[in-house]
Amino acid sequence: MYKINDNYLKLPGSYLFSTIGKKVAAYSAEHPEKKIIRLGIGDVTQPLAPAIIEALHKAVDEMGNAETFHGYAPDLGYEFLRNAIAKNDYQDRGAEISADEIFVSDGAKCDAGNIQEIFSTDNRIAVCDPVYPVYVDTNVMAGRTGTYDPKTETWSDVIYMPCTAENGFVPELPKETPDLIYLCFPNNPTGSTITKEQLQEWVDYANKVGAVIIYDAAYEAYISEKNVPHTIYECEGARTCAIELKSFSKNAGFTGVRLGYTVIPKELKCGDVSLHALWARRHGTKYNGAPYIVQRAGEAVYSPEGKAQLKEQVAYYMNNAKTILEGLKEAGYTVSGGVNAPYIWLKTPDKMNSWEFFDYLLEQAGVVGTPGSGFGPSGEGYFRLTAFGSYENTAAALERIKKL
Amino acid sequence: MYKINDNYLKLPGSYLFSTIGKKVAAYSAEHPEKKIIRLGIGDVTQPLAPAIIEALHKAVDEMGNAETFHGYAPDLGYEFLRNAIAKNDYQDRGAEISADEIFVSDGAKCDAGNIQEIFSTDNRIAVCDPVYPVYVDTNVMAGRTGTYDPKTETWSDVIYMPCTAENGFVPELPKETPDLIYLCFPNNPTGSTITKEQLQEWVDYANKVGAVIIYDAAYEAYISEKNVPHTIYECEGARTCAIELKSFSKNAGFTGVRLGYTVIPKELKCGDVSLHALWARRHGTKYNGAPYIVQRAGEAVYSPEGKAQLKEQVAYYMNNAKTILEGLKEAGYTVSGGVNAPYIWLKTPDKMNSWEFFDYLLEQAGVVGTPGSGFGPSGEGYFRLTAFGSYENTAAALERIKKL
């Protein structure tokens, strides 16, 4: 008789955003007359930029013609896209990454979930607390996290690094030594970021203790301040200790288009074994490439027109962030984030816990956000709002919140 | 110090098709004047059908407009696509599968590789020999296959089910009891198929011993004969023992578009645990949906125009299959497959082994095929040709082969 992977049974409840979806659906069904404004899941709302639409149409036409049809893509992704990424996201910033160190994929969520597969299940992971749930949940599924304590909502074998108001939502080096360190800056969910000097400390630490940093830079396009690193490879020594994950979802609105990439430098080795070679093997065996038309859309992100249009799109969302930040401050909330990131992190008022505030905001203002506790125990008493709505909805949501 | 997943180090050499790609590239570099005809990897060559191109353009336009823009897709896939699949691929054939038992993905290769994750690493797998390498390789990566014996090219903990000329390339029930049974019909690589009565025996067996059949029906569209099941759910009892994988790559030319789906019936349970729920959790945590525009393209596969156009496309490839079958017979080869499948399986002549014949065919005829031994030890002495080239190239390849 077959058996299941019983690590799955250890997972408490269902995935955070599924739970929110169900709560909102139930509320909508009961109150069909109420217009709900969603500032929760971090999904974008602006249409794809014209340069991207044009690239998609062109690629679709190519697929309709035998001479220009494209079948299976190269394992690592098309060179035209990997070259554009290497040049624009790395080399132009002085970060030494070459096209053949880039693995194109269907999104950073998948890569964030799959990357742990090339590591031993004995490895100990360290995560920020609060944190994007995918890092921990996928390690639970792999059997790397020990047992769950429902009282503290923590796993026995996970090293949690609290990110709180006290440390400016930037983690301190852990007391116990981890093997894999997940870092995400600009941060989801807190919207905080890290200076280049602070990140350099992490790189030095990882090289010293023999850990790998899995650096999620999905929100890099939202950086507005100087001295905030756009990639971990701006730091010296990162090529021997860091994997970087990038997404096209937030800088180009690709949440429904699906494109991302992972960088593994060739110097990143465990003894003699190249992690680049392991990930190439996984990519070639368990994945079959991002669609040709989507990779052409990705290329258009780096065209002069694409860049200009997406700069405007990011500015649009960052204007929303400013609207939320200022509106919340005006309403008396304690807030952070929203300057180098599309997320605003607020302290729930009146000692409400995160889910109480979720229900309160949904029922009283018809506004959906994300409970901070869904991201980890140190997120309790916090709440995340995103800048990815339309300006009209964002402004309307803030008017409603101010009236509470 | 972190450690890697050392199961990866057990994998012998690199992925079959990567090796072929490298050999062909090396040959091309040395002989730039020679026109190589590729009847190897099983990649399609015909352009996307007009109905699909139209659906793609329409969906691209929707993505360029705020009112019709689509962000994150629903976890299981859009209902419009799941409904079309449930009706056309199952209900219209009398197979009782509902839309919410269908999980849309970016392709059957990924699903074939990922599905093992929801099972215990203690489970014992059974595979046909020869077999599509992804089934075994992904189980190696998960640590489920024991040790590799390079002499026999087999894994100590895998149950191999030889598919040979003697049994008509249809496996017999294994002597040792497996937990997971991978079956693929119409078969890759042999092009053989199975009757409904034969498949019913497998379903009865799986239910009796408590095994799960992972049924890969990627080539279903090529079935031309009666009494060949189009889905395992035509068999009684399959809902309690079978998972089915389907691809849009071969019936609609989506190798570079990326779309597939997995069916897990709600009755499929291990004790109290629903495999549907486990896969839903994996899908929601490690995957983020197929692109909206691609799902619309998938919907067009089931439109009246799409169906008519794709029937022609399949007929085009099957005419190639006939050309290969008849040409090889004329040239004195022993052949099978090619009637209900786009693959022709030939016995290598003059006691050449599979890779010797690969080199011989590449060097003497400029034709690329796939060595049977790459699919497993019982594939030694065999060779796979695919019908997915253009008619002109296929006919030219056969002329070259006849002249050898």
Short mmCIF file of N, CA and C in Angstrom, two decimals, chain A residues 1-5 8 11 13-15 18 42-48 53 56-57 60-61 63-66 69-72 75 106 109-110 113-114 116-120 122-123 134 137-138 141 179 209-210 212 250 253 255-258 269-270 273 275 278 281-282 284-289 291-293, chain B residues 1-5 8 11 13-15 18 42-48 53 56-57 60-61 63-66 69-72 75 106 109-110 113-114 116-120 122-123 134 137-138 141 179 209-210 212 250 253 255-258 269-270 273 275 278 281-282 284-289 291-293:
data_model
loop_
_atom_site.label_atom_id
_atom_site.label_comp_id
_atom_site.label_asym_id
_atom_site.label_seq_id
_atom_site.Cartn_x
_atom_site.Cartn_y
_atom_site.Cartn_z
N MET A 1 0.85 -1.21 0.00
CA MET A 1 0.00 0.00 0.00
C MET A 1 0.88 1.25 0.00
N TYR A 2 0.60 2.14 -0.91
CA TYR A 2 1.39 3.37 -1.00
C TYR A 2 1.17 4.24 0.23
N LYS A 3 2.14 5.13 0.47
CA LYS A 3 2.02 6.09 1.56
C LYS A 3 2.20 7.50 1.01
N ILE A 4 1.66 8.48 1.71
CA ILE A 4 1.82 9.86 1.26
C ILE A 4 3.04 10.49 1.95
N ASN A 5 3.41 11.64 1.44
CA ASN A 5 4.44 12.47 2.08
C ASN A 5 3.78 13.13 3.28
N TYR A 8 3.22 16.92 4.57
CA TYR A 8 2.10 17.79 4.18
C TYR A 8 1.07 17.91 5.30
N LEU A 11 1.42 20.74 7.90
CA LEU A 11 1.14 22.14 7.56
C LEU A 11 -0.14 22.61 8.24
N GLY A 13 -3.42 24.54 8.73
CA GLY A 13 -4.40 25.27 7.94
C GLY A 13 -3.97 25.41 6.50
N SER A 14 -4.60 26.30 5.79
CA SER A 14 -4.29 26.41 4.37
C SER A 14 -3.48 27.66 4.12
N TYR A 15 -3.00 27.77 2.93
CA TYR A 15 -2.16 28.86 2.49
C TYR A 15 -2.84 30.21 2.74
N SER A 18 -5.17 31.86 0.26
CA SER A 18 -6.38 31.09 0.01
C SER A 18 -7.40 31.38 1.10
N GLY A 42 -1.43 41.67 -3.13
CA GLY A 42 -0.21 42.10 -3.81
C GLY A 42 -0.27 41.83 -5.30
N ASP A 43 -1.48 41.65 -5.82
CA ASP A 43 -1.63 41.48 -7.26
C ASP A 43 -1.75 42.85 -7.91
N VAL A 44 -1.11 43.00 -9.05
CA VAL A 44 -1.13 44.28 -9.75
C VAL A 44 -2.46 44.50 -10.46
N THR A 45 -2.74 45.74 -10.84
CA THR A 45 -4.01 46.08 -11.48
C THR A 45 -3.85 46.86 -12.77
N GLN A 46 -2.68 47.46 -12.96
CA GLN A 46 -2.46 48.24 -14.18
C GLN A 46 -2.25 47.29 -15.36
N PRO A 47 -2.76 47.65 -16.55
CA PRO A 47 -2.59 46.78 -17.71
C PRO A 47 -1.12 46.69 -18.12
N LEU A 48 -0.80 45.69 -18.91
CA LEU A 48 0.56 45.57 -19.43
C LEU A 48 0.90 46.80 -20.26
N ILE A 53 2.76 44.69 -24.79
CA ILE A 53 1.65 44.21 -25.62
C ILE A 53 2.12 44.02 -27.07
N LEU A 56 4.23 40.96 -27.38
CA LEU A 56 3.40 39.74 -27.29
C LEU A 56 2.72 39.47 -28.64
N HIS A 57 2.11 40.51 -29.21
CA HIS A 57 1.43 40.31 -30.51
C HIS A 57 2.41 39.81 -31.57
N VAL A 60 3.24 36.22 -30.93
CA VAL A 60 2.10 35.36 -31.27
C VAL A 60 2.07 35.13 -32.78
N ASP A 61 2.28 36.20 -33.55
CA ASP A 61 2.32 36.04 -35.01
C ASP A 61 3.42 35.08 -35.43
N MET A 63 4.46 32.58 -33.84
CA MET A 63 4.04 31.21 -33.51
C MET A 63 3.02 30.67 -34.51
N GLY A 64 2.44 31.56 -35.31
CA GLY A 64 1.44 31.14 -36.30
C GLY A 64 2.03 30.86 -37.66
N ASN A 65 3.35 30.89 -37.75
CA ASN A 65 4.02 30.75 -39.04
C ASN A 65 5.12 29.69 -38.90
N ALA A 66 5.13 28.72 -39.81
CA ALA A 66 6.07 27.60 -39.69
C ALA A 66 7.53 28.07 -39.65
N PHE A 69 7.99 29.70 -36.08
CA PHE A 69 7.41 28.97 -34.94
C PHE A 69 8.51 28.55 -33.97
N HIS A 70 8.20 28.57 -32.68
CA HIS A 70 9.15 28.12 -31.67
C HIS A 70 8.56 26.99 -30.83
N GLY A 71 9.26 25.88 -30.78
CA GLY A 71 8.85 24.75 -29.95
C GLY A 71 9.50 24.85 -28.57
N TYR A 72 10.01 23.73 -28.08
CA TYR A 72 10.67 23.72 -26.78
C TYR A 72 11.73 24.82 -26.69
N ASP A 75 16.82 25.07 -22.20
CA ASP A 75 16.62 24.79 -20.77
C ASP A 75 16.71 26.03 -19.88
N ASP A 106 9.09 30.42 -14.75
CA ASP A 106 7.74 30.98 -14.82
C ASP A 106 7.38 31.78 -13.57
N LYS A 109 7.88 32.84 -7.37
CA LYS A 109 7.24 32.00 -6.36
C LYS A 109 7.65 30.55 -6.57
N CYS A 110 7.61 30.08 -7.81
CA CYS A 110 8.00 28.70 -8.11
C CYS A 110 9.46 28.50 -7.74
N GLY A 113 10.03 28.32 -4.10
CA GLY A 113 9.55 27.05 -3.56
C GLY A 113 10.42 25.87 -3.94
N ASN A 114 10.97 25.91 -5.16
CA ASN A 114 11.72 24.76 -5.69
C ASN A 114 13.19 24.75 -5.30
N GLN A 116 14.93 24.94 -2.69
CA GLN A 116 15.38 24.10 -1.56
C GLN A 116 15.61 22.64 -1.97
N GLU A 117 15.05 22.22 -3.10
CA GLU A 117 15.18 20.81 -3.50
C GLU A 117 16.62 20.39 -3.77
N ILE A 118 17.48 21.35 -4.13
CA ILE A 118 18.87 20.95 -4.42
C ILE A 118 19.72 20.86 -3.15
N PHE A 119 19.12 21.16 -2.01
CA PHE A 119 19.85 21.09 -0.75
C PHE A 119 19.41 19.87 0.07
N SER A 120 20.30 19.47 0.97
CA SER A 120 20.01 18.34 1.85
C SER A 120 18.82 18.66 2.76
N ASP A 122 18.73 17.78 5.66
CA ASP A 122 19.33 18.02 6.98
C ASP A 122 19.64 19.50 7.21
N ASN A 123 19.65 20.29 6.17
CA ASN A 123 20.02 21.70 6.34
C ASN A 123 19.01 22.43 7.21
N VAL A 134 5.79 31.18 1.57
CA VAL A 134 6.29 30.13 0.66
C VAL A 134 7.63 29.55 1.11
N ASP A 137 6.77 27.12 4.12
CA ASP A 137 5.85 26.04 3.75
C ASP A 137 6.51 25.01 2.84
N THR A 138 7.32 25.47 1.91
CA THR A 138 7.96 24.51 0.99
C THR A 138 9.04 23.70 1.71
N MET A 141 7.13 20.96 3.55
CA MET A 141 6.80 19.86 2.63
C MET A 141 8.00 18.95 2.38
N ASP A 179 22.08 26.97 7.73
CA ASP A 179 22.70 26.54 6.47
C ASP A 179 22.16 27.34 5.29
N VAL A 209 30.39 31.33 7.81
CA VAL A 209 29.83 30.12 8.44
C VAL A 209 29.49 29.02 7.43
N GLY A 210 29.65 29.31 6.14
CA GLY A 210 29.33 28.29 5.13
C GLY A 210 27.83 28.13 4.94
N VAL A 212 24.27 29.44 2.63
CA VAL A 212 23.83 30.01 1.35
C VAL A 212 22.71 31.00 1.64
N LYS A 250 6.17 42.35 -10.40
CA LYS A 250 5.91 43.62 -9.76
C LYS A 250 6.49 44.79 -10.53
N GLY A 253 4.25 44.06 -14.07
CA GLY A 253 2.84 43.66 -14.02
C GLY A 253 2.58 42.26 -14.56
N THR A 255 2.02 39.37 -13.08
CA THR A 255 1.45 38.36 -12.18
C THR A 255 0.64 37.31 -12.94
N GLY A 256 -0.03 37.73 -14.00
CA GLY A 256 -0.81 36.79 -14.81
C GLY A 256 -0.10 36.38 -16.09
N VAL A 257 1.12 36.84 -16.27
CA VAL A 257 1.91 36.50 -17.47
C VAL A 257 2.93 35.41 -17.12
N ARG A 258 3.47 35.46 -15.91
CA ARG A 258 4.36 34.45 -15.34
C ARG A 258 5.75 34.44 -15.96
N LYS A 269 29.81 26.97 -4.72
CA LYS A 269 30.09 25.54 -4.69
C LYS A 269 30.03 24.98 -3.28
N CYS A 270 29.59 23.74 -3.18
CA CYS A 270 29.62 23.01 -1.92
C CYS A 270 30.70 21.96 -2.11
N VAL A 273 31.07 20.53 -5.68
CA VAL A 273 29.81 20.47 -6.41
C VAL A 273 29.25 21.87 -6.67
N LEU A 275 26.49 24.47 -7.44
CA LEU A 275 25.04 24.57 -7.28
C LEU A 275 24.38 24.93 -8.60
N LEU A 278 23.65 21.74 -10.29
CA LEU A 278 22.51 21.03 -9.69
C LEU A 278 21.19 21.66 -10.14
N ARG A 281 20.38 20.85 -13.62
CA ARG A 281 19.84 19.51 -13.73
C ARG A 281 18.36 19.48 -13.33
N ARG A 282 18.04 20.17 -12.24
CA ARG A 282 16.65 20.22 -11.84
C ARG A 282 15.78 20.91 -12.89
N GLY A 284 16.31 21.23 -16.04
CA GLY A 284 16.17 20.42 -17.25
C GLY A 284 15.30 19.20 -17.07
N THR A 285 15.14 18.73 -15.84
CA THR A 285 14.43 17.48 -15.59
C THR A 285 12.99 17.71 -15.12
N LYS A 286 12.77 18.74 -14.30
CA LYS A 286 11.44 18.96 -13.71
C LYS A 286 10.72 20.18 -14.30
N TYR A 287 11.32 20.83 -15.28
CA TYR A 287 10.73 22.05 -15.82
C TYR A 287 10.94 22.04 -17.32
N ASN A 288 10.14 22.79 -18.05
CA ASN A 288 10.29 22.73 -19.51
C ASN A 288 10.31 24.09 -20.18
N GLY A 289 10.73 25.12 -19.42
CA GLY A 289 10.91 26.43 -20.06
C GLY A 289 9.68 27.32 -19.99
N PRO A 291 7.12 30.09 -21.71
CA PRO A 291 6.64 30.22 -23.09
C PRO A 291 7.47 31.21 -23.91
N TYR A 292 7.67 30.90 -25.18
CA TYR A 292 8.41 31.80 -26.06
C TYR A 292 7.81 33.20 -26.04
N ILE A 293 6.50 33.28 -26.18
CA ILE A 293 5.88 34.61 -26.25
C ILE A 293 6.09 35.39 -24.95
N MET B 1 28.01 24.41 8.04
CA MET B 1 28.19 24.35 6.58
C MET B 1 27.01 23.61 5.92
N TYR B 2 26.42 24.24 4.93
CA TYR B 2 25.27 23.62 4.26
C TYR B 2 25.69 22.37 3.48
N LYS B 3 24.72 21.52 3.20
CA LYS B 3 24.97 20.33 2.40
C LYS B 3 23.99 20.29 1.23
N ILE B 4 24.38 19.61 0.18
CA ILE B 4 23.48 19.52 -0.96
C ILE B 4 22.63 18.26 -0.86
N ASN B 5 21.63 18.18 -1.72
CA ASN B 5 20.83 16.97 -1.87
C ASN B 5 21.67 15.99 -2.68
N TYR B 8 21.19 13.96 -6.14
CA TYR B 8 21.51 14.47 -7.47
C TYR B 8 22.81 13.89 -8.01
N LEU B 11 22.71 10.62 -10.09
CA LEU B 11 22.20 10.61 -11.47
C LEU B 11 23.35 10.39 -12.44
N GLY B 13 25.35 10.70 -15.70
CA GLY B 13 25.42 11.56 -16.90
C GLY B 13 24.33 12.59 -16.90
N SER B 14 24.10 13.19 -18.02
CA SER B 14 23.10 14.25 -18.06
C SER B 14 21.86 13.77 -18.78
N TYR B 15 20.86 14.57 -18.73
CA TYR B 15 19.55 14.27 -19.29
C TYR B 15 19.66 13.91 -20.78
N SER B 18 19.55 16.49 -23.54
CA SER B 18 20.68 17.42 -23.49
C SER B 18 21.89 16.79 -24.17
N GLY B 42 11.05 14.93 -30.40
CA GLY B 42 9.60 14.91 -30.24
C GLY B 42 9.02 16.30 -30.13
N ASP B 43 9.77 17.29 -30.63
CA ASP B 43 9.24 18.64 -30.65
C ASP B 43 8.46 18.85 -31.95
N VAL B 44 7.34 19.53 -31.83
CA VAL B 44 6.49 19.76 -33.00
C VAL B 44 7.09 20.84 -33.90
N THR B 45 6.61 20.89 -35.14
CA THR B 45 7.15 21.85 -36.11
C THR B 45 6.06 22.67 -36.80
N GLN B 46 4.82 22.19 -36.75
CA GLN B 46 3.74 22.92 -37.41
C GLN B 46 3.37 24.14 -36.57
N PRO B 47 3.03 25.27 -37.23
CA PRO B 47 2.67 26.46 -36.46
C PRO B 47 1.36 26.26 -35.70
N LEU B 48 1.13 27.12 -34.74
CA LEU B 48 -0.13 27.05 -33.99
C LEU B 48 -1.30 27.27 -34.96
N ILE B 53 -4.12 31.09 -32.55
CA ILE B 53 -3.49 32.40 -32.74
C ILE B 53 -4.50 33.51 -32.46
N LEU B 56 -5.06 33.88 -28.78
CA LEU B 56 -3.90 34.50 -28.13
C LEU B 56 -3.93 36.02 -28.34
N HIS B 57 -4.14 36.44 -29.58
CA HIS B 57 -4.18 37.89 -29.84
C HIS B 57 -5.28 38.57 -29.01
N VAL B 60 -4.16 38.78 -25.44
CA VAL B 60 -3.11 39.80 -25.29
C VAL B 60 -3.76 41.18 -25.22
N ASP B 61 -4.73 41.42 -26.10
CA ASP B 61 -5.42 42.72 -26.06
C ASP B 61 -6.10 42.95 -24.71
N MET B 63 -5.11 41.93 -21.90
CA MET B 63 -4.06 42.23 -20.91
C MET B 63 -3.56 43.67 -21.02
N GLY B 64 -3.87 44.32 -22.15
CA GLY B 64 -3.42 45.69 -22.34
C GLY B 64 -4.44 46.72 -21.92
N ASN B 65 -5.51 46.26 -21.29
CA ASN B 65 -6.62 47.14 -20.94
C ASN B 65 -6.97 46.91 -19.46
N ALA B 66 -7.03 47.99 -18.69
CA ALA B 66 -7.25 47.84 -17.24
C ALA B 66 -8.54 47.08 -16.92
N PHE B 69 -7.78 43.33 -17.83
CA PHE B 69 -6.48 42.80 -17.41
C PHE B 69 -6.68 41.64 -16.43
N HIS B 70 -5.80 40.66 -16.51
CA HIS B 70 -5.85 39.53 -15.57
C HIS B 70 -4.53 39.38 -14.83
N GLY B 71 -4.59 39.40 -13.51
CA GLY B 71 -3.41 39.18 -12.67
C GLY B 71 -3.27 37.70 -12.33
N TYR B 72 -2.98 37.42 -11.07
CA TYR B 72 -2.83 36.03 -10.64
C TYR B 72 -4.05 35.20 -11.05
N ASP B 75 -5.82 29.20 -8.40
CA ASP B 75 -4.86 28.11 -8.15
C ASP B 75 -4.99 26.93 -9.12
N ASP B 106 1.68 24.22 -16.32
CA ASP B 106 2.47 24.64 -17.49
C ASP B 106 3.05 23.47 -18.26
N LYS B 109 5.31 17.57 -18.47
CA LYS B 109 6.65 17.21 -17.98
C LYS B 109 6.81 17.66 -16.53
N CYS B 110 6.40 18.91 -16.26
CA CYS B 110 6.50 19.42 -14.89
C CYS B 110 5.64 18.58 -13.95
N GLY B 113 7.10 15.27 -13.26
CA GLY B 113 8.24 15.37 -12.35
C GLY B 113 7.84 15.72 -10.94
N ASN B 114 6.79 16.52 -10.79
CA ASN B 114 6.42 17.03 -9.47
C ASN B 114 5.48 16.12 -8.69
N GLN B 116 5.36 13.13 -7.79
CA GLN B 116 5.92 12.22 -6.77
C GLN B 116 6.12 12.91 -5.41
N GLU B 117 6.15 14.24 -5.41
CA GLU B 117 6.42 14.97 -4.16
C GLU B 117 5.35 14.75 -3.10
N ILE B 118 4.13 14.42 -3.52
CA ILE B 118 3.07 14.25 -2.52
C ILE B 118 3.08 12.83 -1.92
N PHE B 119 4.00 11.99 -2.40
CA PHE B 119 4.09 10.62 -1.88
C PHE B 119 5.31 10.45 -0.98
N SER B 120 5.24 9.46 -0.12
CA SER B 120 6.36 9.14 0.77
C SER B 120 7.60 8.75 -0.03
N ASP B 122 9.46 6.54 0.91
CA ASP B 122 9.55 5.09 1.08
C ASP B 122 8.83 4.32 -0.02
N ASN B 123 7.99 4.99 -0.78
CA ASN B 123 7.23 4.26 -1.79
C ASN B 123 8.15 3.68 -2.86
N VAL B 134 12.03 11.19 -17.40
CA VAL B 134 11.61 12.09 -16.32
C VAL B 134 11.04 11.33 -15.12
N ASP B 137 14.18 9.80 -13.22
CA ASP B 137 15.13 10.82 -12.77
C ASP B 137 14.58 11.66 -11.62
N THR B 138 13.31 12.01 -11.67
CA THR B 138 12.75 12.83 -10.60
C THR B 138 12.59 12.03 -9.31
N MET B 141 16.08 12.04 -7.76
CA MET B 141 16.31 13.30 -7.05
C MET B 141 15.62 13.31 -5.68
N ASP B 179 4.23 0.63 -5.22
CA ASP B 179 3.30 1.60 -4.62
C ASP B 179 2.81 2.60 -5.68
N VAL B 209 -3.88 -4.11 -4.84
CA VAL B 209 -2.65 -4.06 -4.03
C VAL B 209 -2.45 -2.72 -3.32
N GLY B 210 -3.33 -1.75 -3.60
CA GLY B 210 -3.17 -0.44 -2.96
C GLY B 210 -2.06 0.38 -3.58
N VAL B 212 -1.00 3.41 -6.65
CA VAL B 212 -1.53 4.51 -7.46
C VAL B 212 -0.90 4.41 -8.85
N LYS B 250 1.33 17.99 -27.76
CA LYS B 250 1.34 17.15 -28.94
C LYS B 250 0.04 17.23 -29.72
N GLY B 253 0.30 21.39 -30.47
CA GLY B 253 1.58 22.04 -30.81
C GLY B 253 2.06 23.05 -29.79
N THR B 255 4.39 22.88 -27.46
CA THR B 255 5.68 22.62 -26.79
C THR B 255 6.35 23.92 -26.34
N GLY B 256 6.17 24.99 -27.13
CA GLY B 256 6.74 26.28 -26.75
C GLY B 256 5.73 27.23 -26.15
N VAL B 257 4.52 26.75 -25.95
CA VAL B 257 3.44 27.57 -25.35
C VAL B 257 3.26 27.20 -23.88
N ARG B 258 3.43 25.92 -23.57
CA ARG B 258 3.42 25.39 -22.20
C ARG B 258 2.04 25.36 -21.55
N LYS B 269 -7.91 8.29 -2.29
CA LYS B 269 -7.53 8.58 -0.91
C LYS B 269 -6.56 7.55 -0.36
N CYS B 270 -5.67 8.03 0.49
CA CYS B 270 -4.78 7.16 1.24
C CYS B 270 -5.29 7.21 2.67
N VAL B 273 -6.79 10.59 3.82
CA VAL B 273 -6.15 11.75 3.18
C VAL B 273 -6.41 11.76 1.67
N LEU B 275 -5.70 12.73 -1.98
CA LEU B 275 -4.54 13.14 -2.79
C LEU B 275 -4.85 14.44 -3.52
N LEU B 278 -3.84 17.18 -1.25
CA LEU B 278 -2.38 17.32 -1.17
C LEU B 278 -1.84 18.05 -2.40
N ARG B 281 -2.61 21.62 -2.37
CA ARG B 281 -1.72 22.36 -1.47
C ARG B 281 -0.36 22.60 -2.14
N ARG B 282 0.15 21.57 -2.82
CA ARG B 282 1.40 21.77 -3.53
C ARG B 282 1.25 22.82 -4.63
N GLY B 284 -0.83 25.22 -4.89
CA GLY B 284 -1.02 26.56 -4.34
C GLY B 284 0.24 27.14 -3.70
N THR B 285 1.16 26.26 -3.29
CA THR B 285 2.34 26.72 -2.55
C THR B 285 3.58 26.81 -3.43
N LYS B 286 3.75 25.90 -4.35
CA LYS B 286 4.97 25.86 -5.16
C LYS B 286 4.74 26.26 -6.62
N TYR B 287 3.55 26.68 -6.95
CA TYR B 287 3.23 27.02 -8.34
C TYR B 287 2.31 28.24 -8.33
N ASN B 288 2.28 28.96 -9.45
CA ASN B 288 1.46 30.18 -9.43
C ASN B 288 0.57 30.35 -10.65
N GLY B 289 0.21 29.21 -11.28
CA GLY B 289 -0.76 29.27 -12.36
C GLY B 289 -0.14 29.45 -13.74
N PRO B 291 -0.13 31.12 -17.53
CA PRO B 291 -0.48 32.47 -17.98
C PRO B 291 -1.93 32.54 -18.50
N TYR B 292 -2.60 33.65 -18.22
CA TYR B 292 -3.97 33.84 -18.69
C TYR B 292 -4.06 33.65 -20.20
N ILE B 293 -3.14 34.27 -20.94
CA ILE B 293 -3.23 34.18 -22.40
C ILE B 293 -3.05 32.73 -22.88
#
